[in-house]
Coordinates of C-alpha atoms and ligand atoms in Angstrom, one line a residue:
X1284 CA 0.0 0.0 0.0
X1285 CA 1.1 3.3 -0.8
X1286 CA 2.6 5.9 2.3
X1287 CA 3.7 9.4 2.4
X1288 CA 6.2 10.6 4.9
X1289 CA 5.8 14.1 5.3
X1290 CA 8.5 16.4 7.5
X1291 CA 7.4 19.1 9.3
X1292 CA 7.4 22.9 7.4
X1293 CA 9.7 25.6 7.7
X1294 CA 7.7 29.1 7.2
X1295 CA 7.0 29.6 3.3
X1296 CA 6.0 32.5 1.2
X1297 CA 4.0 31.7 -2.1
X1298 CA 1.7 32.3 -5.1
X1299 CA 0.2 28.8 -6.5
X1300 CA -1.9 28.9 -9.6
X1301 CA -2.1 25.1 -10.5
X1302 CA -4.1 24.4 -7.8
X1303 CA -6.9 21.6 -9.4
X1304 CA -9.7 22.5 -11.8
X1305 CA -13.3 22.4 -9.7
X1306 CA -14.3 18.6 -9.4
X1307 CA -18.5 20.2 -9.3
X1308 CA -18.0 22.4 -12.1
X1309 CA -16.0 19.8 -14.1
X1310 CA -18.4 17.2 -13.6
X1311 CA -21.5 19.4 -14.5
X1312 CA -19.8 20.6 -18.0
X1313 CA -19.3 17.5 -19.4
X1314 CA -22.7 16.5 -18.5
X1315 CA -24.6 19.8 -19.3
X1316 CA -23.1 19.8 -22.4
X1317 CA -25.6 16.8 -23.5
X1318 CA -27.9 19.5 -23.5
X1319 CA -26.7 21.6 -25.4
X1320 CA -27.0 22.0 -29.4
X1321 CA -23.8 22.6 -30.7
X1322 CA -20.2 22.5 -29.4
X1323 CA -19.3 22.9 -25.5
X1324 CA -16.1 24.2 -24.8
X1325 CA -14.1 23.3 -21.8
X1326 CA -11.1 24.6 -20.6
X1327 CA -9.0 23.9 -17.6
X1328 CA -11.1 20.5 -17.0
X1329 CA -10.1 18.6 -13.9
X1330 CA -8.6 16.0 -15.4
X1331 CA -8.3 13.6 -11.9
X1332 CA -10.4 10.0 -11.9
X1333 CA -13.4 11.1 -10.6
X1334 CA -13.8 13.9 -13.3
X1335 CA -12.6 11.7 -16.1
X1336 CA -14.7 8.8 -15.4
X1337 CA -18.2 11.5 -16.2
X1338 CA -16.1 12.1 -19.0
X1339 CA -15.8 8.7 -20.2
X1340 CA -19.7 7.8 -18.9
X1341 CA -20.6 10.9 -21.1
X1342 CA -18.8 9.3 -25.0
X1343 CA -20.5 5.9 -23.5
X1344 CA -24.0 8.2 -24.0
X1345 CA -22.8 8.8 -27.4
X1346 CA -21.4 12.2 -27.3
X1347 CA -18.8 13.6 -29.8
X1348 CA -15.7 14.6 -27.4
X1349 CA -12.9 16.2 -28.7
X1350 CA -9.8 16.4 -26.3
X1351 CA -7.1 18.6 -27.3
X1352 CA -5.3 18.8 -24.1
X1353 CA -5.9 21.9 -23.4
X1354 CA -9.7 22.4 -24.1
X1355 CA -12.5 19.4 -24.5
X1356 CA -15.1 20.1 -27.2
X1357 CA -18.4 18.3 -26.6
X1358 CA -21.4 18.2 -28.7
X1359 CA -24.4 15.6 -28.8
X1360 CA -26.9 14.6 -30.8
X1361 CA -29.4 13.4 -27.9
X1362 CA -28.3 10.8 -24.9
X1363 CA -28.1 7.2 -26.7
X1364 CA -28.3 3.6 -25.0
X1365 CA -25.0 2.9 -23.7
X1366 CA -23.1 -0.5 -24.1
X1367 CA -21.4 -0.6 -21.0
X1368 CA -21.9 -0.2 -17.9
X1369 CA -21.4 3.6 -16.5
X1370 CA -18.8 3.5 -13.9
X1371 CA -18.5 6.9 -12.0
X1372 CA -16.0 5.1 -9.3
X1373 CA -15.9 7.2 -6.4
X1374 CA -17.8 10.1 -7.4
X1375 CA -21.1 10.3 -5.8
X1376 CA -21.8 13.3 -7.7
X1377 CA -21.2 11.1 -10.7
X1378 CA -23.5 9.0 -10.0
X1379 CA -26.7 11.6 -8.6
X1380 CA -26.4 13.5 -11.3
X1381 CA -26.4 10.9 -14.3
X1382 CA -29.8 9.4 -11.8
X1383 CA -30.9 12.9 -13.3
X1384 CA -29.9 13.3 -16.2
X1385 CA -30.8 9.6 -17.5
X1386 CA -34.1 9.2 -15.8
X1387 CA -36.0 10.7 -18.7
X1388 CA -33.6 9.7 -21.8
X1389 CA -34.5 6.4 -23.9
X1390 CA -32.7 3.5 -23.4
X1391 CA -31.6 1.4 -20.4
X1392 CA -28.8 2.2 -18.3
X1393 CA -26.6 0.6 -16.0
X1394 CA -24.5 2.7 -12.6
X1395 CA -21.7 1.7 -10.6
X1396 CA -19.2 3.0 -8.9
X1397 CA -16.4 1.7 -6.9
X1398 CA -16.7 -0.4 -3.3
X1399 CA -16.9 3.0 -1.7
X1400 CA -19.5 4.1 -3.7
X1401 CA -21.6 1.0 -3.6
X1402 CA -21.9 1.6 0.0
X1403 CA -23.4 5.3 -0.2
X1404 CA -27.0 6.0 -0.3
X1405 CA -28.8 6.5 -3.5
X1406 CA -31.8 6.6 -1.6
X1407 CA -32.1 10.2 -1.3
X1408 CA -32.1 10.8 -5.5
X1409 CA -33.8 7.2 -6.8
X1410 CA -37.2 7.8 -4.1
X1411 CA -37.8 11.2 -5.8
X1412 CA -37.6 10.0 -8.9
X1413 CA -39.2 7.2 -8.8
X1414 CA -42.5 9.6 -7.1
X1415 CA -42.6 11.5 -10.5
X1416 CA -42.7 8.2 -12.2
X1417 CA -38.4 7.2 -12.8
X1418 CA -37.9 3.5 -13.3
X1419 CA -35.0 2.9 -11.6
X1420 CA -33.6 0.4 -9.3
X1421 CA -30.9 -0.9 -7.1
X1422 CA -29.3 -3.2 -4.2
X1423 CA -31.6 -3.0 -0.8
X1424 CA -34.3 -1.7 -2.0
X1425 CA -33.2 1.6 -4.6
X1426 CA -30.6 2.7 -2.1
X1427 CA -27.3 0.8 -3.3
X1428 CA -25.3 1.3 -6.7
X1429 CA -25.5 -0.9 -8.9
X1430 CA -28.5 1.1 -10.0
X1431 CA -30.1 0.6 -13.5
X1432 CA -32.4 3.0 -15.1
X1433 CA -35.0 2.8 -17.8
X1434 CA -35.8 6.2 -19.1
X1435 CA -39.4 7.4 -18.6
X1436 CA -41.8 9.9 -18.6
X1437 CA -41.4 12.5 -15.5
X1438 CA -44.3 14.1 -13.9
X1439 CA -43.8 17.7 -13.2
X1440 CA -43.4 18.2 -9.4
X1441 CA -42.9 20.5 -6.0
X1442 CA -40.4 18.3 -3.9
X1443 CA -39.2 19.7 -0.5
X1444 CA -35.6 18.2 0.2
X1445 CA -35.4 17.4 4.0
X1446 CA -31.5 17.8 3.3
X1447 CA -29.4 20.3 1.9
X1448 CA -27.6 18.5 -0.4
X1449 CA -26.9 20.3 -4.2
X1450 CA -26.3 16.6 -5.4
X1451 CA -29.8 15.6 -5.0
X1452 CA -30.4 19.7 -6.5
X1453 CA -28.9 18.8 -9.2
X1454 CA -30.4 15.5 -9.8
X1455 CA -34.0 16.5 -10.0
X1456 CA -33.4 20.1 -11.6
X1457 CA -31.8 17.7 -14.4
X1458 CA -34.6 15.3 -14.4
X1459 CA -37.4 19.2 -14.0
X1460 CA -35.4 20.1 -17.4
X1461 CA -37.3 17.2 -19.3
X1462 CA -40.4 16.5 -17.0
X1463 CA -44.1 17.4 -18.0
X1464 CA -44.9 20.7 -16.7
X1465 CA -43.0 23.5 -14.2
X1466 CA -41.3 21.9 -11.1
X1467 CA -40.0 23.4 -7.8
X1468 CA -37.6 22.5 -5.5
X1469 CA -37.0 23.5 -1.9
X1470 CA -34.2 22.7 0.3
X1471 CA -33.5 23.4 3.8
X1472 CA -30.4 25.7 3.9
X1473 CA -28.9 26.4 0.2
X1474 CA -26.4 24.2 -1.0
X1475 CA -24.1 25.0 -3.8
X1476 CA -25.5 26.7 -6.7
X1477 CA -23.6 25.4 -10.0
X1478 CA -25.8 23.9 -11.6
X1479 CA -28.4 26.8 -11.3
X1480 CA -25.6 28.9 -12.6
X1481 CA -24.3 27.2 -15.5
X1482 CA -27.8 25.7 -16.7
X1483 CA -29.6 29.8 -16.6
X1484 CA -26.1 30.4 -18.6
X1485 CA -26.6 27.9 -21.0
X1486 CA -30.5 29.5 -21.1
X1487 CA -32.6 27.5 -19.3
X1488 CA -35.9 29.2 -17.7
X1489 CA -34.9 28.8 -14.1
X1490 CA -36.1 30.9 -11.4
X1491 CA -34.2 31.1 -7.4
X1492 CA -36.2 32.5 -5.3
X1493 CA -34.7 32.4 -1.4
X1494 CA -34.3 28.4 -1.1
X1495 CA -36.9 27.2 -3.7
X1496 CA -36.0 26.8 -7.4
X1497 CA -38.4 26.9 -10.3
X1498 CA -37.6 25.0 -13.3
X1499 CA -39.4 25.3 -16.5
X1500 CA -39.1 22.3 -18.9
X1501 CA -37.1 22.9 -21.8
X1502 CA -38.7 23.7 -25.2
X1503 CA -35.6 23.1 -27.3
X1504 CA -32.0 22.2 -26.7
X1505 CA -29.7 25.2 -24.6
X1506 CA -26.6 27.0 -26.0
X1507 CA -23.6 25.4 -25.4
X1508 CA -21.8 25.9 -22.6
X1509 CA -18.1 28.0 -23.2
X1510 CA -16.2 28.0 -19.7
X1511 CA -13.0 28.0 -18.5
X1512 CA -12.8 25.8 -14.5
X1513 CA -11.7 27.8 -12.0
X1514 CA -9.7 26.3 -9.3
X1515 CA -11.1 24.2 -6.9
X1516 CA -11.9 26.1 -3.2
X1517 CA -12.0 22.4 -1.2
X1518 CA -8.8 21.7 -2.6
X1519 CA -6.9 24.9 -2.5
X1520 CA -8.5 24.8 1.3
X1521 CA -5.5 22.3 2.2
X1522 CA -3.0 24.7 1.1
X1523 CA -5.1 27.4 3.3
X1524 CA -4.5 25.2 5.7
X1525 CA -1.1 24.7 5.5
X1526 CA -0.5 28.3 5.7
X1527 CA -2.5 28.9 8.5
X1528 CA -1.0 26.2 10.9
X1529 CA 3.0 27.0 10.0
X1530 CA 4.0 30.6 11.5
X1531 CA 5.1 33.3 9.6
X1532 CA 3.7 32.0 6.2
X1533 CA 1.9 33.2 3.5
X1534 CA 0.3 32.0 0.7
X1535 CA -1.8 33.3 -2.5
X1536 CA -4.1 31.1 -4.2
X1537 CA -5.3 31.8 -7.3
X1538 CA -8.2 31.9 -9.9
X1539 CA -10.3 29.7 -7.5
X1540 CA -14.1 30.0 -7.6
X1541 CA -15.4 32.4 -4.7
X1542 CA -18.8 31.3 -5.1
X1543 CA -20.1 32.2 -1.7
X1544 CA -21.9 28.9 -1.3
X1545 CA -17.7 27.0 -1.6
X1546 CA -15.7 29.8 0.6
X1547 CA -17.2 29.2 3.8
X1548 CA -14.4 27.4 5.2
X1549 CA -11.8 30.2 4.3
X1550 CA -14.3 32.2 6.4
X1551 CA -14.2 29.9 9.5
X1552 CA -10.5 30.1 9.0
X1553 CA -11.0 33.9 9.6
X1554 CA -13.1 33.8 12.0
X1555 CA -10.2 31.6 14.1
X1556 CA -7.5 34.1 13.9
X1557 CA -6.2 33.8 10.2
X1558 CA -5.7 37.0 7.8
X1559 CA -7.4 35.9 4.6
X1560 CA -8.1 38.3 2.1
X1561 CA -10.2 37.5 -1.5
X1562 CA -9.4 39.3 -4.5
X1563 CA -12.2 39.0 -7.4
X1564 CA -10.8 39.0 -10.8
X1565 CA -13.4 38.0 -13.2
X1566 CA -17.1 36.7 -13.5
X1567 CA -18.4 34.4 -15.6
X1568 CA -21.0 31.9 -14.2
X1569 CA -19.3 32.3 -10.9
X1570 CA -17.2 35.0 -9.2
X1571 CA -13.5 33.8 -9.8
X1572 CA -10.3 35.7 -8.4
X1573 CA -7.3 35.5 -5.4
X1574 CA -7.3 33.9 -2.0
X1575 CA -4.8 34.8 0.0
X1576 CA -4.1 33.6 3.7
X1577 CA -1.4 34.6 6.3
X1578 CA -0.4 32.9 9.9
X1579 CA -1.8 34.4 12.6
X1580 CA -2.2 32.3 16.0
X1581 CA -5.8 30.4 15.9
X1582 CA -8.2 30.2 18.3
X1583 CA -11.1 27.5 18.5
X1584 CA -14.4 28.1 16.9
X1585 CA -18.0 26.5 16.6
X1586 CA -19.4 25.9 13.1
X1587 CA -23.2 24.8 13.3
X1588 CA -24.8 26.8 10.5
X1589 CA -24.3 26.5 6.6
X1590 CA -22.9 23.6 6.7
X1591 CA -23.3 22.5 3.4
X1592 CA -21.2 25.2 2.1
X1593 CA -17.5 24.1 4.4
X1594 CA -19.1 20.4 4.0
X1595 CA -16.0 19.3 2.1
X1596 CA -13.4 21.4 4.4
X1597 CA -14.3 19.8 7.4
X1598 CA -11.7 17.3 7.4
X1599 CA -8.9 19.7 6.9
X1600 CA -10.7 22.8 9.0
X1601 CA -10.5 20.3 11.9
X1602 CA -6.8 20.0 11.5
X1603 CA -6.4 23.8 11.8
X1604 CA -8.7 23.8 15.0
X1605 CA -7.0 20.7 16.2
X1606 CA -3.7 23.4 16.5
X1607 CA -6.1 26.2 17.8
X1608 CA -6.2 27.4 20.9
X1609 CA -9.7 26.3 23.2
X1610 CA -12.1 23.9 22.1
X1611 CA -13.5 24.3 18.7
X1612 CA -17.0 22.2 18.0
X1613 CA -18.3 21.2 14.7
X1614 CA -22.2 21.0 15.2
X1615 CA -25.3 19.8 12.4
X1616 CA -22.7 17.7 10.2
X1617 CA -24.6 14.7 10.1
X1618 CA -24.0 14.4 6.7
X1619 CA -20.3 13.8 7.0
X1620 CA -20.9 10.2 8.0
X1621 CA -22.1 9.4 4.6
X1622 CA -19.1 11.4 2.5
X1623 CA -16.3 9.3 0.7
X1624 CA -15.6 7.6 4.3
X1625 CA -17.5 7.9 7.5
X1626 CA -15.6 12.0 8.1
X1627 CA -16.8 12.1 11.9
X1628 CA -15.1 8.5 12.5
X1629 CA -12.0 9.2 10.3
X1630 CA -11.3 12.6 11.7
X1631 CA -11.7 11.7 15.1
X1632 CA -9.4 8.8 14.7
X1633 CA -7.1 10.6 12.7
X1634 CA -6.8 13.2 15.3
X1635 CA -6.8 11.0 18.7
X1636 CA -4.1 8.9 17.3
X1637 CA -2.1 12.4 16.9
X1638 CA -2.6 12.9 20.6
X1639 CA -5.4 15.4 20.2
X1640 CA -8.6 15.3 22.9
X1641 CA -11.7 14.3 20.8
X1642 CA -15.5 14.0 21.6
X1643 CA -17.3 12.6 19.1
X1644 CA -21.3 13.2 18.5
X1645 CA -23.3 11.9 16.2
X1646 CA -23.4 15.2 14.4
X1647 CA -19.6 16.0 14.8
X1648 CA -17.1 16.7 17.3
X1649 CA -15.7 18.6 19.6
X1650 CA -11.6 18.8 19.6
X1651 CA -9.8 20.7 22.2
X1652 CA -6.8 22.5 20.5
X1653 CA -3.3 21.1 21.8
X1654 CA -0.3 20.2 20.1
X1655 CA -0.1 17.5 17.2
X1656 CA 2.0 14.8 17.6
X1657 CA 3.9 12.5 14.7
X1658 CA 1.7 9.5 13.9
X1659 CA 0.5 7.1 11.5
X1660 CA -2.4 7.5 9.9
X1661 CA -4.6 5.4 7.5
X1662 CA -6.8 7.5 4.6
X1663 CA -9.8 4.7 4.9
X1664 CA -9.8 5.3 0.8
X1665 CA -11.1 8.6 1.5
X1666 CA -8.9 11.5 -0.9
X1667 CA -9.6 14.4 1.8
X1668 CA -9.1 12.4 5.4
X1669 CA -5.5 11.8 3.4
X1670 CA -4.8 15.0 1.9
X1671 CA -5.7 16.2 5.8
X1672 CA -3.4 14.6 7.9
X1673 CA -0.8 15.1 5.0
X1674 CA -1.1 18.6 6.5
X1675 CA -1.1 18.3 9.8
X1676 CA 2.5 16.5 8.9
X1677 CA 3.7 20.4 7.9
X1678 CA 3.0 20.6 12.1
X1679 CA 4.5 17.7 13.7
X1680 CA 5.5 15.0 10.6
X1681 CA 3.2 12.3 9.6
X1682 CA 3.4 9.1 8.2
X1683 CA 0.1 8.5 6.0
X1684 CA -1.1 5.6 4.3
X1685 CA -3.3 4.1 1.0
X1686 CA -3.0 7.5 -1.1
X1687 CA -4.1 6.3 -4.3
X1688 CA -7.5 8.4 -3.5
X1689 CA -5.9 11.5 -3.6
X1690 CA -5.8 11.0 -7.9
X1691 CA -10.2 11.4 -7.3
X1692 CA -9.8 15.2 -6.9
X1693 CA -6.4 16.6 -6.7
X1694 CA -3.5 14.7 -8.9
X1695 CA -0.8 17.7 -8.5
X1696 CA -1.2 17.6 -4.6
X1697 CA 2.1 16.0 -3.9
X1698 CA 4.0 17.9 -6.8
X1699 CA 2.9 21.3 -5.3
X1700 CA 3.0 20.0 -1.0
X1701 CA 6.7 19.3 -2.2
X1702 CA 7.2 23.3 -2.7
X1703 CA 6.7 23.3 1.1
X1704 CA 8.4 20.6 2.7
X1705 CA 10.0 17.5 2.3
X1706 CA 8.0 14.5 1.4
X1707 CA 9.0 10.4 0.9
X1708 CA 6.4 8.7 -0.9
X1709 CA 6.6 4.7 -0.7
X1710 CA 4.6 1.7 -2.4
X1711 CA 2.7 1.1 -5.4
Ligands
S3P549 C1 -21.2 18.2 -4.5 C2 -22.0 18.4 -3.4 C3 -21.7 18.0 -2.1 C4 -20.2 17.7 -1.9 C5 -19.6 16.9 -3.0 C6 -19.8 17.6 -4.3 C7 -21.6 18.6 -5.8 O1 -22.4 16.8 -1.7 O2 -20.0 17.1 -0.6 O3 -18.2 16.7 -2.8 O4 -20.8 18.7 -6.7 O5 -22.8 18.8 -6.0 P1 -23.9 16.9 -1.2 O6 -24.6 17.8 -2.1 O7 -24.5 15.5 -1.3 O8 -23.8 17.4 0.2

């Protein structure tokens, strides 16, 4: 199995603009771009396993996909009956939004995903769907991948999402887009807005009002979509991180969305002691510009309310807090235990094995600040638990295992980690 040994970080001063391409954003282009007429042009396309298997699911469809390296061209002529199965491997994303997107198209379709995946609930996209008259399927009942689909006619509806969760968004504004009549959807707190973004830019009739959607069917295809990714916010957060735990550093990170629904945790990060300061430089679906954080001593926090937009950052927040000084709790998280590994459990390992004092709820933790200590930690297959601890290393040094994970999101991690400290990576 594969291990990093990370050494502990001298103070470091710099700019980084290859932090990854946005995995949301990347996944929704190539699939919005089946509903487009004409070409879609990508640029800056995260091209990391989770990304390029929706890439791969979306020429299974049938769609024309021209890869030059640096842009992808898509265009479509209508979603056609694929001959293998769709494997989005870890990407639960992936796998919501084809539920979507393939509930209404012709054919029968098959979904799987790796033995992470397998084990996530699909409940919370196939039960809506199926209400408005989806024919779809799966292990236990509809809530396990493999799922199989058989395109059908949607009734229009007004569904009321009991979590706030832009992956089941997504899902059924995708499946609104081709359903009989004008649909709403309400969730409980908002969750990230891409797809509402991208879709209205691409021209489709849909309405926000507060924390209900309206979506108008589509009369004809949408313009194609022409976008360039910005840098990913959960995985630039690491780098945030780093800066913020190692004294005297400083750190610019740039061209990254600052989509107020994805910054949140750079503003927890504030709000615990560190200078950060955003500079917007351009908007085009999405506010895009500079994020720049400086050392400062942290104190502990308590997050408890939009949680949906620092849902990602947890992990490595809880590292900063973990250094910070008082107790810091994490509140309403609930949905962590259901991420890419069981995040409460992980992270409460993670830190209790690196000497830190951890109560764990069922809705998250509380960790009183102290000092890390050097330890061996395991990633549990889970790309941000990993890329986490890999961090707290800059602190103390860390030994992490089974890193092969870290290629779902963030490929480059390793090649930019190494321009602040020293790193031995080991194994296959
Ligand atoms: C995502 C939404 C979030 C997030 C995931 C990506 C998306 O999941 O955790 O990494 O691209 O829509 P939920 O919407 O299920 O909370």
């Amino acid at each position: 199995m594969s291990k990093v040994v990370v050494s502990p970080a001298e103070k470091f001063s710099l700019k980084i603009s290859e932090i990854a391409p946005d995995k949301s954003i990347s996944h929704r282009s190539v699939m919005f771009a089946m509903l487009a007429e004409g070409t879609s042009v990508i640029e800056n396309f995260l091209r990391a396993e989770d990304t390029m298997n929706s890439l791969q699911i979306v020429k299974n469809l049938g769609a024309k996909v021209l890869d030059t390296g640096d842009k992808i061209e898509i265009s479509s002529d209508g979603i056609q009956e694929s001959f293998e199965v769709l494997d989005c491997g870890n990407s639960g994303t992936g796998m919501r939004l084809f539920c979507g997107l393939l509930s209404s198209a012709n054919g029968h379709f098959v979904l799987t995903g790796d033995k992470y995946l397998r084990s996530r609930p699909m409940k919370r996209v196939t039960a809506p769907l199926k209400d408005i008259g989806a024919q779809l399927d799966g292990r236990n009942n509809g809530d396990l991948a493999p799922l199989s689909i058989r395109g059908a006619s949607l009734e229009a509806f007004d569904y009321t999402s009991k979590i706030a969760s832009a992956q089941v968004k997504s899902c059924m504004i995708l499946a609104a887009l081709r359903a009989n009549g004008v649909c709403t959807y309400t969730e409980p707190e908002l969750s990230r807005d891409h797809t509402e973004r991208m879709l209205k830019g691409m021209g489709a009739a849909i309405e926000v009002n507060g924390l209900t959607t309206t979506i108008h069917p589509m009369k004809k295809l949408l313009s194609p979509l022409s976008i360039r990714v910005p840098a990913d916010p959960s995985s630039a957060f690491f780098f945030a991180v780093a800066a913020a735990i190692t004294e005297g550093s400083d750190i610019t990170l740039e061209g990254v969305t600052l989509n107020p629904t994805r910054i949140e945790a750079f503003k927890a990060l504030e709000r615990m002691g560190a200078n950060i300061s955003y500079e917007m430089k351009e908007n085009k679906y999405e506010p895009i510009g500079d994020i720049r954080v400086q050392y400062a001593p942290l104190n502990g926090i308590v997050v408890e309310e939009n949680i949906s937009w620092l849902i990602d950052e947890l992990p490595a927040l809880s590292i900063a807090m973990a250094t910070a000084k008082g107790e810091s709790i994490v509140k309403n998280a609930e949905e962590l235990r259901v991420k890419e590994s069981d995040r409460i459990s992980t992270v409460v390992e993670g830190l209790r094995s690196c000497g830190i004092t951890v109560d764990e709820y069922e809705d998250g933790y509380k960790i009183t600040g102290g000092k890390l200590s050097s330890a061996q930690v395991d990633s549990d297959g889970d790309h941000r638990i990993a890329m986490s601890f890999i961090v707290a290393g800059l602190q103390c040094g860390m030994e992490v295992t089974d890193l092969e994970c870290i290629n779902t999101s963030f490929p480059n991690f390793f090649e930019l980690l190494q321009k602040i400290t020293n790193i031995e990576i080991s194994g296959e």
